[in-house]
Short mmCIF file of C-alpha atoms in Angstrom, two decimals:
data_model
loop_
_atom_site.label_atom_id
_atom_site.label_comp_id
_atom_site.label_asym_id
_atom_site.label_seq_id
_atom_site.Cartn_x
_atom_site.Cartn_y
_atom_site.Cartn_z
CA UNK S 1 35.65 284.56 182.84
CA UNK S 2 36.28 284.58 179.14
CA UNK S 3 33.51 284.09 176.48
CA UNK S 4 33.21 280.90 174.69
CA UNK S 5 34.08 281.63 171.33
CA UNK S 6 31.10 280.07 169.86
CA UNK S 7 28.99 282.24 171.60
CA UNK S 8 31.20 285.35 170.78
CA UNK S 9 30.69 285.26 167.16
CA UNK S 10 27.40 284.17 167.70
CA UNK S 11 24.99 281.85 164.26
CA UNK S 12 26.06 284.53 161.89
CA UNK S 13 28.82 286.92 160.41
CA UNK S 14 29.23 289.47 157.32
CA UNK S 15 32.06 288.18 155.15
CA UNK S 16 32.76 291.18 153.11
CA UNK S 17 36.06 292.37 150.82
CA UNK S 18 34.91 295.53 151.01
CA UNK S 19 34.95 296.21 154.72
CA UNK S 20 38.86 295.38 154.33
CA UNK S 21 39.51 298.76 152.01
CA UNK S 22 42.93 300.59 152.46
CA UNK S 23 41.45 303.75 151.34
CA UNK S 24 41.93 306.54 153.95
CA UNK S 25 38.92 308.34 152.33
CA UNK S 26 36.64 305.03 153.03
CA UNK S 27 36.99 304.65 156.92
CA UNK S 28 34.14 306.67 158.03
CA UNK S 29 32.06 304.46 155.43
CA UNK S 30 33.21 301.28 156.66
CA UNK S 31 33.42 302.23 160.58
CA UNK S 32 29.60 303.39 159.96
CA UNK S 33 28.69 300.29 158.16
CA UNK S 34 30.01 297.74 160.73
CA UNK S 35 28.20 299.78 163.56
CA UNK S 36 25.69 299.18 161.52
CA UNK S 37 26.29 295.61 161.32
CA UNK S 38 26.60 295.42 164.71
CA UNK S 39 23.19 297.06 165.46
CA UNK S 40 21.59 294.54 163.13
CA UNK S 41 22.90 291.73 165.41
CA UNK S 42 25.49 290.11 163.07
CA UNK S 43 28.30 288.64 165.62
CA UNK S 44 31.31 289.24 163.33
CA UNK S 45 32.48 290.60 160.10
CA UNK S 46 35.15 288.12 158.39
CA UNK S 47 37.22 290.36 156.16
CA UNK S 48 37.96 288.81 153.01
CA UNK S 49 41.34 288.69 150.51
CA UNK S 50 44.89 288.41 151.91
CA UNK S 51 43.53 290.69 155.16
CA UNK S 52 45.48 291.64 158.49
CA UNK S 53 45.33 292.96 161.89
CA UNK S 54 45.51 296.77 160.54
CA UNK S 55 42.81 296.12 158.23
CA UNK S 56 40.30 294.48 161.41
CA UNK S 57 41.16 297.58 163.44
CA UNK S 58 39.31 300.04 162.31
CA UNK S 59 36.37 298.12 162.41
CA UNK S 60 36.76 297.43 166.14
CA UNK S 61 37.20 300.91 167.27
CA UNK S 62 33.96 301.44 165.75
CA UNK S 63 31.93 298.93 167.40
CA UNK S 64 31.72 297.59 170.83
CA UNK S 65 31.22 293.65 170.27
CA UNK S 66 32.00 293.27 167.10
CA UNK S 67 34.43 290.16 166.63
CA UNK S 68 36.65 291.19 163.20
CA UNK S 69 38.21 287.70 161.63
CA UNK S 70 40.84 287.72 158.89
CA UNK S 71 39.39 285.32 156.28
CA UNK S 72 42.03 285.18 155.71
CA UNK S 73 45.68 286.10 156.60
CA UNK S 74 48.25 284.75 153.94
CA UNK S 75 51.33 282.61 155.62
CA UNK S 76 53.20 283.63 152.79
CA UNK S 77 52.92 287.32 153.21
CA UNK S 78 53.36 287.93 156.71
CA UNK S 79 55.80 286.70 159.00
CA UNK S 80 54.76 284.94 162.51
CA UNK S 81 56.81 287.43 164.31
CA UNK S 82 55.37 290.47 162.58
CA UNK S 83 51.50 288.94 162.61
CA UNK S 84 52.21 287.86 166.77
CA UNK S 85 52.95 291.84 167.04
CA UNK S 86 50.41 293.34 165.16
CA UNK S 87 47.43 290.60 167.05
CA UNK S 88 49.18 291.27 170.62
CA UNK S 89 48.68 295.38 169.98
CA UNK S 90 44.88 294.77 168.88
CA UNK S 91 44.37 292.14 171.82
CA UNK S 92 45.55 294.89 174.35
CA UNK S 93 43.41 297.90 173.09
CA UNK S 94 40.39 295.36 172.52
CA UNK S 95 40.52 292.41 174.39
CA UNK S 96 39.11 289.49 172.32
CA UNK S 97 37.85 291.30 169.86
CA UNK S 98 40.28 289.70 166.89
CA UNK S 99 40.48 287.08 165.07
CA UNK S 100 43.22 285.55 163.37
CA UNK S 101 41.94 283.58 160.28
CA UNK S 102 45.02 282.46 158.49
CA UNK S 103 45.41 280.38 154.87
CA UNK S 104 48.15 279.24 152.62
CA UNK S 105 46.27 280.91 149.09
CA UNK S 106 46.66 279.28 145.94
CA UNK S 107 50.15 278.57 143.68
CA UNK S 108 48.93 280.67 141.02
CA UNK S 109 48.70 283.74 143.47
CA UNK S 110 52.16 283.23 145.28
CA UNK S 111 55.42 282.92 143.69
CA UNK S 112 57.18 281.44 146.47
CA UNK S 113 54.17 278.55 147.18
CA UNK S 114 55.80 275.24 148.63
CA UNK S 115 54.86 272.31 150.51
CA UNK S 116 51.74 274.13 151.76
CA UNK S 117 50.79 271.95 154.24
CA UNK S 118 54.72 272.37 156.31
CA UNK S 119 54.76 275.69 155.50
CA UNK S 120 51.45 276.41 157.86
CA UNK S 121 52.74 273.89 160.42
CA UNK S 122 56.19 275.75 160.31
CA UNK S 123 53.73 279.58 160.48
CA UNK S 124 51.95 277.90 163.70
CA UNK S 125 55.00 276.92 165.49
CA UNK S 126 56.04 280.25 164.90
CA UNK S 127 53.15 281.89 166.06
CA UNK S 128 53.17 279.67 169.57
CA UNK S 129 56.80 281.27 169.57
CA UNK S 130 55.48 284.38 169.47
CA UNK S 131 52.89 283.97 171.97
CA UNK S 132 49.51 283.85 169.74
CA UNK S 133 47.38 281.37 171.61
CA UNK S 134 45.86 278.47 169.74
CA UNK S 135 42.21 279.63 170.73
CA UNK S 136 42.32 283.08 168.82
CA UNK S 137 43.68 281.50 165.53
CA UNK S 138 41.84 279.61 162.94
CA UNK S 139 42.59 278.32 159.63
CA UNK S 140 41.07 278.07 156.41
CA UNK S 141 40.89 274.53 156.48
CA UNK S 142 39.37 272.40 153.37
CA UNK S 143 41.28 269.08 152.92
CA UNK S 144 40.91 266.29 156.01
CA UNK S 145 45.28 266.99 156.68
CA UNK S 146 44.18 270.91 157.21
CA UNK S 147 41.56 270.49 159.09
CA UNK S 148 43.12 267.70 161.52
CA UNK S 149 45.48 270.85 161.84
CA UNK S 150 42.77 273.34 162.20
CA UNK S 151 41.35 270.91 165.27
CA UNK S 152 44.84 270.50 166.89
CA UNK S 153 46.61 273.69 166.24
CA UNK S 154 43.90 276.11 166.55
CA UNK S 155 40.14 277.22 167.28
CA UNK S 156 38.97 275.57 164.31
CA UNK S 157 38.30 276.22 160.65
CA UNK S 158 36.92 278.76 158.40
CA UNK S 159 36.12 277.26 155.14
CA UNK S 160 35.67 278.90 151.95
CA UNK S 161 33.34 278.06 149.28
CA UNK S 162 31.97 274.68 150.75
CA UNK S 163 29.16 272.96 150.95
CA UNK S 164 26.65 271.66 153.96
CA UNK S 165 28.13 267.61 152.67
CA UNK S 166 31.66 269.13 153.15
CA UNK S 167 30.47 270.93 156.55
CA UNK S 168 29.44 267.83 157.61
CA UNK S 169 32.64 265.64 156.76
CA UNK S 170 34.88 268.81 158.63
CA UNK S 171 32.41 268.32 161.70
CA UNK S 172 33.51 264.62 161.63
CA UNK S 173 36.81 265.33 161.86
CA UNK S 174 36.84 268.63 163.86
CA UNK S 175 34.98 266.68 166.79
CA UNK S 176 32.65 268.65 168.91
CA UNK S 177 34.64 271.10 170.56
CA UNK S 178 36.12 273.46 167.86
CA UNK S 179 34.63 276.24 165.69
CA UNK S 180 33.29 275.54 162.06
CA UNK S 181 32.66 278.82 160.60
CA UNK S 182 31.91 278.21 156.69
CA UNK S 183 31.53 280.79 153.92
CA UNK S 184 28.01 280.95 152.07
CA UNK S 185 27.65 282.99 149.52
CA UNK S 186 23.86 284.70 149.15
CA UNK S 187 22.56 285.82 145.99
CA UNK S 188 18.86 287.32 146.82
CA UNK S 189 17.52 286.68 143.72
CA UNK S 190 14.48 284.18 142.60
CA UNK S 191 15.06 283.86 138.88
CA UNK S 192 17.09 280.92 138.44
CA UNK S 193 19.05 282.66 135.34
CA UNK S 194 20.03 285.47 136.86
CA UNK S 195 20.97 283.79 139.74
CA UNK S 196 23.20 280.80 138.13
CA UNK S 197 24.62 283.46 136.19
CA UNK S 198 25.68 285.89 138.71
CA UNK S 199 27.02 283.02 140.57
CA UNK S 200 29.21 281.92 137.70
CA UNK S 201 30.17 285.20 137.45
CA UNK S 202 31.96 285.27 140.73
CA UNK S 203 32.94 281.69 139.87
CA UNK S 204 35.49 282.80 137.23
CA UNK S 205 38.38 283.57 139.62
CA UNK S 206 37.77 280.41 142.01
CA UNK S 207 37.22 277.31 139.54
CA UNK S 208 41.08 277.70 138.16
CA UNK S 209 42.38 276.77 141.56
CA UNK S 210 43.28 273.69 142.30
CA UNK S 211 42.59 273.80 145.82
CA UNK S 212 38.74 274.45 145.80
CA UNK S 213 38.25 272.27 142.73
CA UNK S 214 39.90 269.66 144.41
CA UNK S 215 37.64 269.96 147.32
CA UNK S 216 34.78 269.54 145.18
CA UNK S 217 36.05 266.01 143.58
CA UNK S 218 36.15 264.78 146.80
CA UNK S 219 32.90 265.50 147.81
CA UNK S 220 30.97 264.23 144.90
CA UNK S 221 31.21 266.48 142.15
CA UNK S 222 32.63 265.39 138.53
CA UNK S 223 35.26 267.39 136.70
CA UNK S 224 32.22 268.03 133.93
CA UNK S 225 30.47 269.81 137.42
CA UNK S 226 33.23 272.04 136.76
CA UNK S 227 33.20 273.23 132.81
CA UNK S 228 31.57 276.28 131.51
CA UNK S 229 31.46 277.99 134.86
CA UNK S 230 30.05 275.37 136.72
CA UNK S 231 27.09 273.10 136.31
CA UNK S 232 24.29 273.66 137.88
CA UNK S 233 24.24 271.15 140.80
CA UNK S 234 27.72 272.88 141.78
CA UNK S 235 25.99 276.40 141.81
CA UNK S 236 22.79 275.28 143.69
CA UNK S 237 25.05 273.48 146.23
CA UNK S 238 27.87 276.33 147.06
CA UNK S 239 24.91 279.31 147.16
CA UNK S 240 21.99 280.62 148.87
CA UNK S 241 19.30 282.06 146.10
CA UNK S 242 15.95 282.45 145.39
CA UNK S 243 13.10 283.61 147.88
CA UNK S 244 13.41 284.25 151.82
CA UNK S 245 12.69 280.98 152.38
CA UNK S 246 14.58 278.98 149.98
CA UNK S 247 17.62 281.31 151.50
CA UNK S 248 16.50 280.49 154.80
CA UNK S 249 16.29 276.64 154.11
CA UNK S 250 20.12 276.39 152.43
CA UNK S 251 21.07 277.92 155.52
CA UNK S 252 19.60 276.07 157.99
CA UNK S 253 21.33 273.29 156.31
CA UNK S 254 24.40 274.24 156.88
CA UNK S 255 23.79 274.13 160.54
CA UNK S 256 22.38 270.69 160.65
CA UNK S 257 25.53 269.51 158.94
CA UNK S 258 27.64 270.62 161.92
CA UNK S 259 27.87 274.29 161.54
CA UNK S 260 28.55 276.78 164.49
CA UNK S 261 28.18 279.96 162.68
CA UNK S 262 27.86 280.67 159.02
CA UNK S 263 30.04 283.79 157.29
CA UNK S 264 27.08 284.87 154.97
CA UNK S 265 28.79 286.77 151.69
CA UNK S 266 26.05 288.74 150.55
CA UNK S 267 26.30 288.78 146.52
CA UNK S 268 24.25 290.99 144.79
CA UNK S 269 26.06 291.66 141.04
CA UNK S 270 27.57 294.82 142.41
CA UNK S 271 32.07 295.38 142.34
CA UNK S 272 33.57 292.60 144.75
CA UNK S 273 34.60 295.47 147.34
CA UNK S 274 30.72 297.72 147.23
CA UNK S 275 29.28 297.41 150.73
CA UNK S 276 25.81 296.03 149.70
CA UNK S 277 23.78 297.35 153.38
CA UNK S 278 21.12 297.06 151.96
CA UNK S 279 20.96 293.52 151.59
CA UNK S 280 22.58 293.30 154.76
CA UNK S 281 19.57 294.34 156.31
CA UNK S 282 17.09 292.81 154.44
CA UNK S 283 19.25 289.48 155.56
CA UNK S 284 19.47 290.40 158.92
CA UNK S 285 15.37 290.47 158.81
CA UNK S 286 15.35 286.68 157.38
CA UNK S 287 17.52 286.00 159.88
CA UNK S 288 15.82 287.37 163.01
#
């Protein structure tokens, strides 16, 4: 009998660019860290940029439960046929042990960006072609048209950079049934400065795109929210900070806006791709 997914991935995930590295001289690092992971009870690892079935593999070998989600998979840069190929050769060496997260990026990252919204409708028929089942898929789903998708075409949604108002509206429209996995970033840090300010930091690269700022119009915020790196109502809403509790209280609210499982992006001022363990276990303890 196959595991529910909800129960495979479990309340909460490691969402992590630097478990995705390339780097041949990295994969004992990241094959020990998501054992690690794994020991510390974390149900998946969501691998973040424009990530793929070769990068989730090594971190399945290396584990024995681990779930490994694309967060995500760019339409744009890989073809159904070649993404159905690479899943079906993962799903046969480790049954249900992948997940394929897919997106549609941003226009200033793609050249050939188009009609988003029929060019991920056009990448799912292509993957039912090629025989990737709607219940191992899920998209990155912000806007009510995506996520309609997300609830029709596939497992559910994995939304990035969101808040527990916008979990809630995705809930509403996802019904009951299907995952919603959001991203939360987590800065463990209890002086408000620091922690607006490394938040901002990792702002810089999101507020220029349209697509996230546009989410946050429609769920309240003002375009002043989104000037000089973001106010601080924006910041306090899209991150975790401050002491174990106030960190445990933004997450719990999350899951009482809908939330099946939460892709915690630990954030500690260190390079985007450092594997911050550390943290990761001092999370897992606030979490246990």
């Amino acid at each position: 009998m196959t595991t529910p997914l909800k129960e495979t991935v479990g309340r909460y995930g490691i969402w992590s660019v630097g478990l995705r590295s390339e780097d041949p001289d990295r994969r004992g690092e990241l094959a020990e860290a998501a054992a690690e992971l794994e020991e510390l009870g974390y149900g998946a690892v969501w691998l973040g940029g424009n990530s793929s079935a070769a990068n989730a593999a090594p971190l399945i070998e290396a584990t024995s439960t681990l779930t490994v989600g694309t967060s995500i998979q760019s339409i744009w840069q890989h073809e159904p046929d070649a993404a159905a190929t690479a899943f079906a050769e993962l799903e046969s060496a480790h049954p249900g042990r992948f997940l394929l997260g897919l997106g549609v990026s941003h226009a200033k990252r793609v050249e050939q960006y188009a009609r988003p919204y029929s060019a991920l409708v056009g990448h799912l028929d292509g993957l039912d072609t090629a025989g990737v089942p709607a219940e191992r898929r899920l998209l990155a789903a912000l806007g009510p048209k995506s996520l309609r998708l997300a609830r029709d075409r596939a497992a559910g949604s994995i939304p990035y950079l969101v808040t527990p108002e916008h979990t809630a509206h995705a809930r509403e429209i996802l019904g009951e049934a299907p995952l919603l996995a959001p991203e939360l970033g987590v800065l463990p840090e209890t002086d408000p400065v620091r922690a607006r300010a490394l938040a901002r930091e990792f702002l810089e690269i999101y507020l220029p795109l349209p697509n996230y700022t546009n989410n946050f119009l429609r769920h309240g915020f003002t375009e002043d929210d989104l000037l000089d790196g973001g106010s601080d109502r924006l910041v306090d809403a899209l991150f975790a900070w401050g002491d174990d509790q106030a960190i445990r209280t933004k997450i719990d609210a999350f899951f009482e806006a809908g939330a099946d499982h939460l892709a915690l992006q630990v954030l500690t001022g260190e390079p985007r791709d450092a594997l911050p363990r550390k943290a990761w276990r001092d999370l897992a303890g606030l979490l246990a």
